[in-house]
Coordinates of N, CA and C in Angstrom, one line a residue:
M1 N 0.8 -1.5 0.0 CA 0.1 0.1 0.1 C 0.8 1.3 -0.2
T2 N 0.6 2.4 -0.8 CA 1.4 3.3 -0.9 C 0.8 4.0 -0.1
T3 N 2.1 5.4 -0.1 CA 1.2 6.4 1.0 C 0.2 7.4 0.5
A4 N 0.2 7.2 -1.2 CA -1.1 7.7 -1.6 C -2.4 7.3 -1.3
S5 N -2.0 5.7 -1.7 CA -3.5 5.6 -1.3 C -4.0 5.3 0.3
L6 N -2.9 5.3 0.9 CA -3.2 5.2 2.3 C -3.9 7.1 2.6
G7 N -3.4 7.6 2.1 CA -3.9 9.2 2.3 C -5.3 9.4 1.7
W8 N -5.7 9.0 0.7 CA -7.0 8.4 -0.1 C -8.0 8.1 0.9
A9 N -7.4 6.7 1.2 CA -8.5 6.2 2.1 C -8.6 6.7 3.6
L10 N -7.5 7.3 4.0 CA -8.4 8.4 5.2 C -8.9 9.3 5.0
A11 N -8.6 10.2 3.5 CA -9.6 11.4 3.4 C -11.4 11.2 2.9
F12 N -10.8 9.4 1.9 CA -12.3 9.2 1.7 C -13.3 8.7 3.0
G13 N -12.3 8.2 3.8 CA -12.6 7.9 5.8 C -13.6 8.7 6.3
S14 N -12.8 9.8 6.3 CA -13.2 11.1 7.0 C -14.4 11.9 7.0
I15 N -14.3 11.7 5.7 CA -15.8 12.2 4.6 C -17.2 11.5 5.2
G16 N -16.2 10.3 5.2 CA -17.4 8.9 5.4 C -18.1 9.3 6.4
W17 N -17.2 9.4 7.5 CA -17.4 9.8 8.7 C -18.2 11.4 9.3
G18 N -18.0 11.9 8.5 CA -18.8 13.2 8.7 C -19.9 13.5 7.8
I19 N -20.1 12.3 6.5 CA -21.8 12.4 6.5 C -22.3 11.2 6.8
G20 N -21.6 10.6 7.4 CA -22.5 9.5 8.5 C -23.1 10.1 9.6
I21 N -22.3 11.2 10.5 CA -23.0 11.8 11.4 C -24.0 13.3 10.9
A22 N -24.2 13.1 9.6 CA -25.1 14.0 9.1 C -26.5 13.7 8.8
T23 N -25.9 12.2 8.3 CA -27.0 11.2 7.8 C -27.6 10.8 8.6
E24 N -27.2 10.6 9.8 CA -27.6 9.7 11.0 C -28.6 11.0 11.6
R25 N -28.1 12.5 12.1 CA -28.7 13.3 12.3 C -30.4 13.7 11.4
T26 N -29.8 13.7 10.6 CA -31.0 13.7 9.2 C -32.1 12.6 9.7
V27 N -31.2 11.2 9.6 CA -32.5 10.3 9.6 C -33.5 10.3 11.1
R28 N -32.6 10.8 12.5 CA -33.4 10.7 13.7 C -34.1 12.0 13.1
G29 N -34.3 13.2 12.4 CA -35.0 14.3 12.2 C -36.0 13.8 12.2
L30 N -35.8 12.9 10.6 CA -37.5 12.8 9.8 C -38.1 11.8 10.6
A31 N -37.5 10.7 11.1 CA -38.1 9.3 11.8 C -37.7 8.9 13.2
L32 N -38.6 9.5 14.0 CA -37.6 8.9 15.7 C -37.8 7.4 15.5
S33 N -38.6 7.0 15.0 CA -38.4 5.6 15.1 C -37.3 4.4 14.2
W34 N -36.5 5.3 13.6 CA -35.6 5.1 13.0 C -34.1 5.2 14.0
K35 N -33.3 4.6 13.7 CA -31.9 4.8 14.5 C -31.1 4.1 13.8
A36 N -30.2 4.8 12.8 CA -29.1 4.6 12.6 C -27.8 4.4 13.1
V37 N -27.6 2.8 13.9 CA -26.2 2.8 14.6 C -25.6 2.5 14.3
G38 N -24.1 3.3 14.8 CA -22.8 2.7 14.3 C -22.5 3.7 12.4
L39 N -23.8 4.4 12.2 CA -23.7 5.0 10.8 C -22.3 5.7 10.7
P40 N -21.8 6.5 11.0 CA -20.5 7.2 11.1 C -19.1 6.2 10.8
L41 N -19.2 5.3 11.6 CA -18.1 4.5 11.7 C -18.0 3.3 10.8
V42 N -20.0 2.5 10.6 CA -19.6 2.2 8.8 C -19.3 3.0 8.0
L43 N -20.0 4.0 7.9 CA -20.0 4.3 6.4 C -18.3 5.2 6.2
S44 N -17.7 5.2 7.3 CA -16.2 6.1 7.1 C -15.1 4.4 6.8
V45 N -15.6 3.0 7.6 CA -15.0 2.0 6.9 C -15.6 1.9 5.5
V46 N -16.5 1.7 5.3 CA -17.2 1.5 3.4 C -15.9 2.3 2.8
W47 N -16.1 3.6 2.8 CA -15.6 4.3 2.3 C -14.1 4.5 1.8
S48 N -13.5 4.1 2.9 CA -11.9 4.1 3.2 C -11.8 3.0 2.1
A49 N -12.7 1.3 2.4 CA -12.1 0.2 1.6 C -12.3 0.7 0.3
G50 N -13.6 1.6 -0.1 CA -13.7 1.6 -1.6 C -12.7 2.5 -2.4
S51 N -11.8 3.3 -1.5 CA -10.8 4.4 -2.3 C -9.5 3.5 -2.4
L52 N -9.5 1.8 -1.4 CA -8.3 1.2 -1.5 C -8.8 0.3 -2.6
L53 N -10.0 0.1 -2.9 CA -10.2 -0.8 -4.4 C -10.1 0.2 -5.6
G54 N -10.5 1.2 -5.5 CA -10.3 1.8 -6.5 C -12.2 1.9 -7.0
C55 N -12.6 2.0 -5.8 CA -14.3 1.9 -6.7 C -14.4 3.4 -6.9
G56 N -15.5 3.1 -7.7 CA -16.1 4.8 -8.4 C -16.9 5.1 -7.6
I57 N -17.4 6.6 -8.1 CA -18.6 7.4 -7.2 C -19.8 6.4 -7.2
S58 N -20.2 5.6 -8.4 CA -21.6 4.7 -8.2 C -21.3 4.0 -7.2
L59 N -20.4 3.0 -7.0 CA -20.3 2.3 -5.8 C -20.1 3.3 -4.3
G60 N -19.7 4.4 -4.7 CA -19.4 5.3 -3.3 C -20.9 5.3 -2.4
L61 N -21.7 5.3 -3.7 CA -23.3 6.1 -3.5 C -23.6 5.1 -2.6
L62 N -23.8 3.6 -3.6 CA -24.5 2.6 -3.3 C -24.2 1.9 -1.7
G63 N -22.4 2.2 -1.5 CA -22.1 1.8 0.0 C -22.6 3.1 0.9
W64 N -23.0 4.3 0.4 CA -23.8 5.1 1.5 C -25.0 4.4 1.6
W65 N -26.0 4.2 0.6 CA -27.0 3.8 0.8 C -27.3 2.3 1.7
C66 N -26.4 1.4 1.7 CA -26.4 0.3 2.2 C -26.1 0.4 3.1
S67 N -25.0 1.2 3.8 CA -24.8 1.7 4.9 C -25.9 1.9 6.1
V68 N -26.8 2.9 5.5 CA -27.8 3.6 6.3 C -28.6 2.2 6.4
L69 N -29.4 1.8 5.2 CA -30.1 0.6 5.3 C -29.5 0.0 6.3
A70 N -28.2 -0.8 6.4 CA -27.6 -2.1 7.2 C -27.6 -1.4 9.0
C71 N -27.7 -0.4 9.3 CA -27.6 0.7 10.3 C -28.9 0.7 10.8
I72 N -29.9 0.8 9.9 CA -31.1 1.3 11.0 C -31.9 -0.5 10.9
D73 N -31.5 -1.0 10.4 CA -31.7 -2.6 10.5 C -31.3 -3.0 12.0
I74 N -30.1 -2.9 12.2 CA -28.8 -3.3 13.7 C -29.8 -2.1 14.3
G75 N -30.2 -1.3 14.4 CA -30.7 -0.2 15.3 C -32.3 -0.9 15.8
C76 N -33.2 -0.9 14.8 CA -34.3 -0.8 15.3 C -35.1 -2.4 14.1
R77 N -34.5 -3.1 13.7 CA -34.7 -4.6 12.9 C -36.0 -4.0 11.9
R78 N -35.3 -3.0 11.0 CA -36.5 -2.3 10.3 C -35.8 -1.9 9.0
L79 N -36.3 -2.1 7.8 CA -35.7 -1.7 6.6 C -36.8 -0.9 6.2
P80 N -36.6 0.7 6.1 CA -37.4 1.7 5.6 C -38.2 1.0 4.2
N81 N -39.8 1.6 4.0 CA -40.2 1.5 2.9 C -39.5 2.1 2.1
S82 N -39.7 3.7 2.7 CA -38.8 4.8 1.8 C -37.6 4.7 0.8
L83 N -36.6 3.9 2.0 CA -35.0 3.6 1.7 C -35.1 2.7 0.2
T84 N -35.9 1.7 0.3 CA -36.5 0.0 -0.1 C -36.6 0.6 -1.5
G85 N -37.5 1.2 -1.3 CA -38.3 2.0 -2.6 C -37.6 2.7 -3.7
A86 N -36.8 3.6 -2.9 CA -36.1 4.6 -3.7 C -34.9 3.7 -4.1
G87 N -34.5 2.7 -3.8 CA -33.1 2.0 -4.0 C -34.2 1.2 -5.2
A88 N -35.2 1.0 -5.4 CA -35.8 -0.2 -6.5 C -36.2 0.6 -8.2
I89 N -36.1 2.3 -7.5 CA -36.1 3.2 -8.5 C -35.1 3.1 -9.4
V90 N -34.5 3.3 -8.2 CA -32.6 3.7 -8.8 C -32.3 3.2 -9.8
A91 N -32.2 1.4 -9.0 CA -31.9 0.1 -9.6 C -32.4 0.4 -11.2
L92 N -33.5 0.6 -11.1 CA -34.8 0.7 -12.2 C -34.1 1.3 -13.4
L93 N -34.2 3.1 -13.4 CA -33.3 3.8 -14.0 C -31.8 3.5 -14.3
L94 N -31.1 3.4 -13.7 CA -29.8 2.8 -13.7 C -29.6 1.8 -14.7
G95 N -30.6 0.6 -14.9 CA -30.8 -0.3 -15.5 C -31.1 0.1 -17.2
A96 N -31.9 1.1 -17.3 CA -32.4 1.7 -18.5 C -31.6 2.6 -19.1
F97 N -30.6 3.7 -18.1 CA -29.8 4.6 -18.8 C -28.6 3.8 -19.2
S98 N -28.1 2.1 -18.6 CA -27.1 1.7 -19.1 C -27.1 0.7 -20.2
G99 N -28.7 0.3 -20.7 CA -28.6 -0.5 -21.0 C -28.6 -1.8 -21.0
D100 N -28.7 -1.8 -19.6 CA -28.7 -3.1 -19.0 C -30.3 -3.8 -18.4
I101 N -31.2 -3.4 -18.6 CA -32.2 -3.4 -17.9 C -32.8 -4.2 -18.4
A102 N -32.4 -5.7 -19.1 CA -33.3 -7.0 -19.1 C -32.2 -8.0 -17.9
P103 N -30.9 -7.7 -17.8 CA -30.3 -8.3 -16.7 C -30.7 -7.8 -15.4
M104 N -30.8 -6.7 -15.5 CA -31.3 -6.4 -14.1 C -32.9 -6.6 -13.5
L105 N -33.3 -7.0 -14.5 CA -35.0 -7.2 -14.7 C -34.9 -8.5 -13.8
V106 N -34.0 -9.3 -14.3 CA -34.3 -11.0 -14.4 C -33.8 -11.1 -13.0
G107 N -32.7 -10.2 -12.6 CA -31.7 -10.4 -11.6 C -32.6 -9.8 -10.3
A108 N -33.4 -8.9 -10.6 CA -34.2 -8.1 -9.6 C -35.6 -9.6 -8.8
A109 N -36.1 -9.8 -10.3 CA -37.0 -10.4 -10.0 C -36.4 -11.8 -9.5
A110 N -35.6 -12.6 -10.0 CA -34.9 -13.7 -9.4 C -34.7 -14.0 -7.9
L111 N -34.4 -12.6 -7.4 CA -33.9 -12.4 -5.8 C -35.0 -12.3 -5.4
F112 N -35.6 -11.4 -5.4 CA -37.0 -11.2 -5.0 C -37.9 -12.5 -4.8
G113 N -37.9 -13.0 -5.8 CA -38.6 -14.1 -6.0 C -38.4 -15.0 -5.0
S114 N -36.9 -15.4 -4.7 CA -36.7 -16.4 -3.6 C -36.8 -16.3 -2.3
Y115 N -36.3 -15.0 -2.4 CA -36.6 -14.4 -1.0 C -38.1 -14.1 -0.5
L116 N -38.9 -14.1 -1.5 CA -40.7 -14.1 -1.1 C -41.0 -15.2 -0.5
L117 N -40.6 -16.6 -1.9 CA -41.1 -17.6 -1.5 C -40.5 -18.0 -0.1
V118 N -39.3 -17.8 0.6 CA -38.9 -18.3 1.8 C -39.5 -17.6 3.2
H119 N -39.8 -16.2 2.8 CA -40.3 -15.5 3.4 C -42.1 -15.8 3.6
V120 N -42.7 -16.7 2.5 CA -43.7 -17.1 2.7 C -44.0 -18.3 3.4
C121 N -42.8 -19.0 3.0 CA -42.9 -20.5 3.6 C -42.6 -20.8 4.9
L122 N -42.0 -19.7 5.4 CA -40.7 -19.6 6.9 C -40.7 -18.2 7.3
P123 N -41.8 -17.8 7.2 CA -41.8 -16.3 7.8 C -40.8 -15.4 9.1
T124 N -40.4 -16.3 9.9 CA -39.5 -16.0 10.8 C -37.7 -15.9 10.3
A125 N -38.0 -16.2 9.2 CA -36.2 -16.5 8.3 C -36.2 -15.0 8.2
F126 N -36.6 -14.0 8.0 CA -36.6 -13.1 7.3 C -37.8 -11.7 7.3
G127 N -37.9 -10.7 7.7 CA -38.7 -9.8 7.3 C -39.0 -9.7 5.7
A128 N -40.2 -9.0 6.0 CA -40.6 -8.4 4.7 C -40.1 -7.6 4.1
G129 N -39.4 -6.0 4.9 CA -38.2 -5.8 4.4 C -37.1 -5.9 3.9
D130 N -36.7 -7.4 3.9 CA -35.9 -8.1 3.3 C -36.0 -8.6 2.0
V131 N -37.4 -9.1 2.1 CA -37.6 -9.5 0.5 C -37.5 -8.1 -0.3
K132 N -38.2 -6.9 0.4 CA -38.2 -5.8 -0.4 C -36.8 -5.4 -1.4
L133 N -35.8 -5.5 -0.5 CA -34.4 -5.0 -0.6 C -33.7 -6.4 -1.4
A134 N -34.1 -7.4 -2.0 CA -33.6 -7.9 -2.9 C -33.9 -7.6 -3.7
W135 N -35.2 -6.6 -4.3 CA -35.1 -6.4 -5.7 C -33.8 -5.5 -6.1
P136 N -34.0 -4.0 -5.3 CA -32.7 -3.5 -5.8 C -31.5 -4.3 -5.9
L137 N -31.2 -5.0 -5.0 CA -29.7 -5.4 -4.3 C -29.6 -6.6 -5.8
G138 N -30.7 -7.6 -6.1 CA -30.4 -8.4 -6.9 C -30.2 -7.7 -8.7
G139 N -31.0 -6.7 -8.7 CA -31.0 -5.9 -10.0 C -29.6 -5.4 -10.3
V140 N -29.0 -4.7 -9.4 CA -27.7 -4.0 -9.4 C -26.5 -5.3 -9.3
A141 N -26.8 -6.3 -8.9 CA -25.5 -7.3 -8.9 C -25.8 -8.2 -10.2
A142 N -27.1 -7.9 -11.0 CA -27.3 -8.6 -12.1 C -26.7 -8.2 -13.1
M143 N -26.3 -6.9 -13.2 CA -25.9 -5.7 -14.2 C -24.3 -6.2 -14.2
A144 N -24.0 -6.6 -12.8 CA -22.4 -6.6 -13.0 C -22.1 -8.3 -13.2
G145 N -23.1 -8.6 -13.5 CA -22.9 -10.2 -14.1 C -23.3 -11.2 -13.4
L146 N -23.5 -12.4 -13.6 CA -23.9 -13.8 -13.2 C -23.1 -13.9 -11.6
D147 N -21.6 -14.2 -12.1 CA -20.9 -14.2 -10.7 C -21.2 -13.4 -9.8
A148 N -21.4 -12.0 -10.0 CA -21.8 -11.6 -8.7 C -23.3 -11.0 -8.2
W149 N -24.1 -12.0 -8.9 CA -25.5 -12.0 -8.7 C -25.6 -13.3 -7.7
A150 N -24.8 -14.2 -7.8 CA -24.8 -15.5 -7.5 C -24.3 -15.5 -5.8
L151 N -23.6 -14.4 -6.0 CA -22.5 -14.0 -4.6 C -23.6 -13.2 -3.9
V152 N -24.6 -12.7 -4.5 CA -25.5 -11.6 -3.5 C -26.6 -12.8 -2.9
A153 N -27.2 -13.7 -3.8 CA -27.7 -14.9 -3.6 C -27.6 -15.9 -2.5
I154 N -26.3 -16.1 -2.2 CA -25.6 -17.3 -1.7 C -24.6 -17.0 -0.2
L155 N -24.5 -15.4 0.0 CA -23.5 -15.1 0.7 C -23.8 -14.4 1.9
P156 N -25.4 -13.7 2.0 CA -26.4 -13.4 2.8 C -26.7 -14.3 4.1
P157 N -27.2 -15.2 3.3 CA -27.6 -16.2 4.5 C -26.5 -17.1 5.3
L158 N -25.4 -17.4 4.2 CA -24.2 -17.1 5.2 C -23.9 -16.6 6.2
L159 N -23.4 -15.8 5.9 CA -23.0 -14.1 6.8 C -24.0 -14.0 8.4
T160 N -24.9 -14.2 7.6 CA -26.1 -14.1 9.1 C -26.5 -15.2 9.5
G161 N -26.0 -16.4 8.9 CA -26.0 -18.1 10.0 C -24.6 -18.0 11.1
L162 N -23.8 -17.6 10.3 CA -22.4 -17.0 11.4 C -22.3 -16.3 12.0
V163 N -23.2 -15.1 11.7 CA -23.5 -14.3 13.1 C -24.0 -14.8 13.9
G164 N -25.0 -15.3 14.0 CA -26.3 -16.2 15.1 C -25.5 -17.2 15.3
V165 N -24.6 -17.6 14.9 CA -24.0 -18.8 15.6 C -23.0 -18.1 16.5
A166 N -22.4 -16.8 16.5 CA -21.4 -16.6 17.0 C -22.3 -15.8 18.2
I167 N -23.5 -15.5 17.7 CA -24.3 -14.9 18.9 C -24.7 -15.8 20.0
T168 N -25.3 -16.8 19.3 CA -25.7 -18.1 20.5 C -23.9 -18.8 21.5
A169 N -23.1 -18.9 20.7 CA -22.0 -18.9 21.4 C -21.9 -18.2 22.9
L170 N -22.1 -16.7 22.3 CA -21.8 -15.9 23.3 C -22.9 -16.2 24.6
G171 N -24.0 -16.9 24.1 CA -25.1 -17.0 25.2 C -26.1 -16.3 25.1
H172 N -26.3 -15.7 24.4 CA -27.0 -14.9 23.6 C -28.4 -15.7 22.6
R173 N -29.2 -16.1 23.8 CA -30.1 -17.4 22.5 C -31.5 -16.5 22.0
N174 N -31.7 -15.8 22.7 CA -33.0 -15.3 22.4 C -32.9 -14.0 22.0
C175 N -32.2 -13.8 20.6 CA -32.3 -12.1 20.2 C -31.8 -12.5 18.6
T176 N -33.0 -11.5 17.8 CA -33.1 -11.1 16.4 C -31.8 -11.2 15.8
I177 N -31.6 -11.3 14.7 CA -30.1 -11.3 14.1 C -30.7 -10.5 12.3
P178 N -30.5 -9.2 12.6 CA -31.1 -8.4 11.0 C -30.3 -9.1 9.8
H179 N -31.2 -9.4 9.0 CA -30.4 -10.0 7.6 C -29.8 -9.1 6.7
G180 N -30.7 -7.9 6.7 CA -30.3 -6.5 5.5 C -28.9 -6.5 5.6
P181 N -28.3 -6.1 7.3 CA -26.7 -6.0 7.0 C -25.8 -7.1 5.6
S182 N -26.1 -8.2 6.5 CA -25.5 -9.1 5.6 C -25.6 -8.9 4.0
M183 N -26.9 -9.2 3.5 CA -27.5 -8.7 1.8 C -26.6 -7.2 1.6
C184 N -26.6 -6.1 2.5 CA -25.7 -5.2 1.8 C -24.3 -5.1 1.7
L185 N -23.5 -6.1 2.6 CA -22.5 -6.1 2.6 C -22.2 -7.2 1.4
S186 N -22.7 -8.3 1.4 CA -22.5 -8.9 0.1 C -22.6 -8.6 -1.5
T187 N -23.3 -7.4 -1.5 CA -23.5 -6.8 -2.5 C -22.2 -5.8 -2.9
L188 N -21.9 -5.1 -2.0 CA -21.1 -4.3 -1.9 C -19.7 -4.7 -2.0
L189 N -19.3 -6.3 -1.8 CA -17.8 -6.8 -1.9 C -18.5 -7.8 -3.2
A190 N -19.7 -8.2 -3.6 CA -19.7 -8.6 -5.0 C -19.2 -7.5 -6.0
L191 N -19.7 -6.4 -5.9 CA -19.4 -5.6 -6.9 C -17.7 -5.2 -6.8
A192 N -17.8 -4.8 -5.8 CA -16.2 -4.3 -5.6 C -15.2 -5.7 -6.3
A193 N -15.3 -6.9 -6.3 CA -14.6 -7.9 -7.0 C -14.9 -8.1 -8.4
S194 N -16.1 -7.7 -8.7 CA -16.7 -7.6 -10.3 C -15.8 -7.0 -11.2
P195 N -15.5 -7.4 -12.5 CA -14.5 -7.2 -13.5 C -15.1 -5.7 -14.4
T196 N -16.6 -5.7 -14.0 CA -17.5 -4.6 -14.7 C -17.5 -3.3 -14.0

């Protein structure tokens, strides 16, 4: 790691921290029921890592959106419809303007459908917010290719399961584990690793 890349990572981390504080205050002001717990730290880490990986501005914005959703889900076990709905609209527009509307729609529908099926058959597996979040994340991942989409489909249940095992091992047996953070983290990792 060069000194310049470390400098960029620190700069983007600091910007992420500031934007995280501003976003956290805005979220609290708009809806008292939402708590974006740990958002400044999470966004600082996401943007620092993004700068080291050479991620562009679109992945940086996706990182901001995913960080807000993940921190709200951790804070109050909810994924607000306003945020998941906005993500679905942006994914649709992104697919339309990039010319990747077909893969976006197929990927979004496939991930959404699989999450909906699991939610209908086993409602305690995850919430309806996770089903809604699957649409934009599946669409964005599909635009990056089948490998990215497959990672977004497979990795979140594994991550949530690992967190559950760790929390149970620590003696906390009756707590719920939010699934949204695993979905968001998996999408960011898949897109950062994607060659497209």
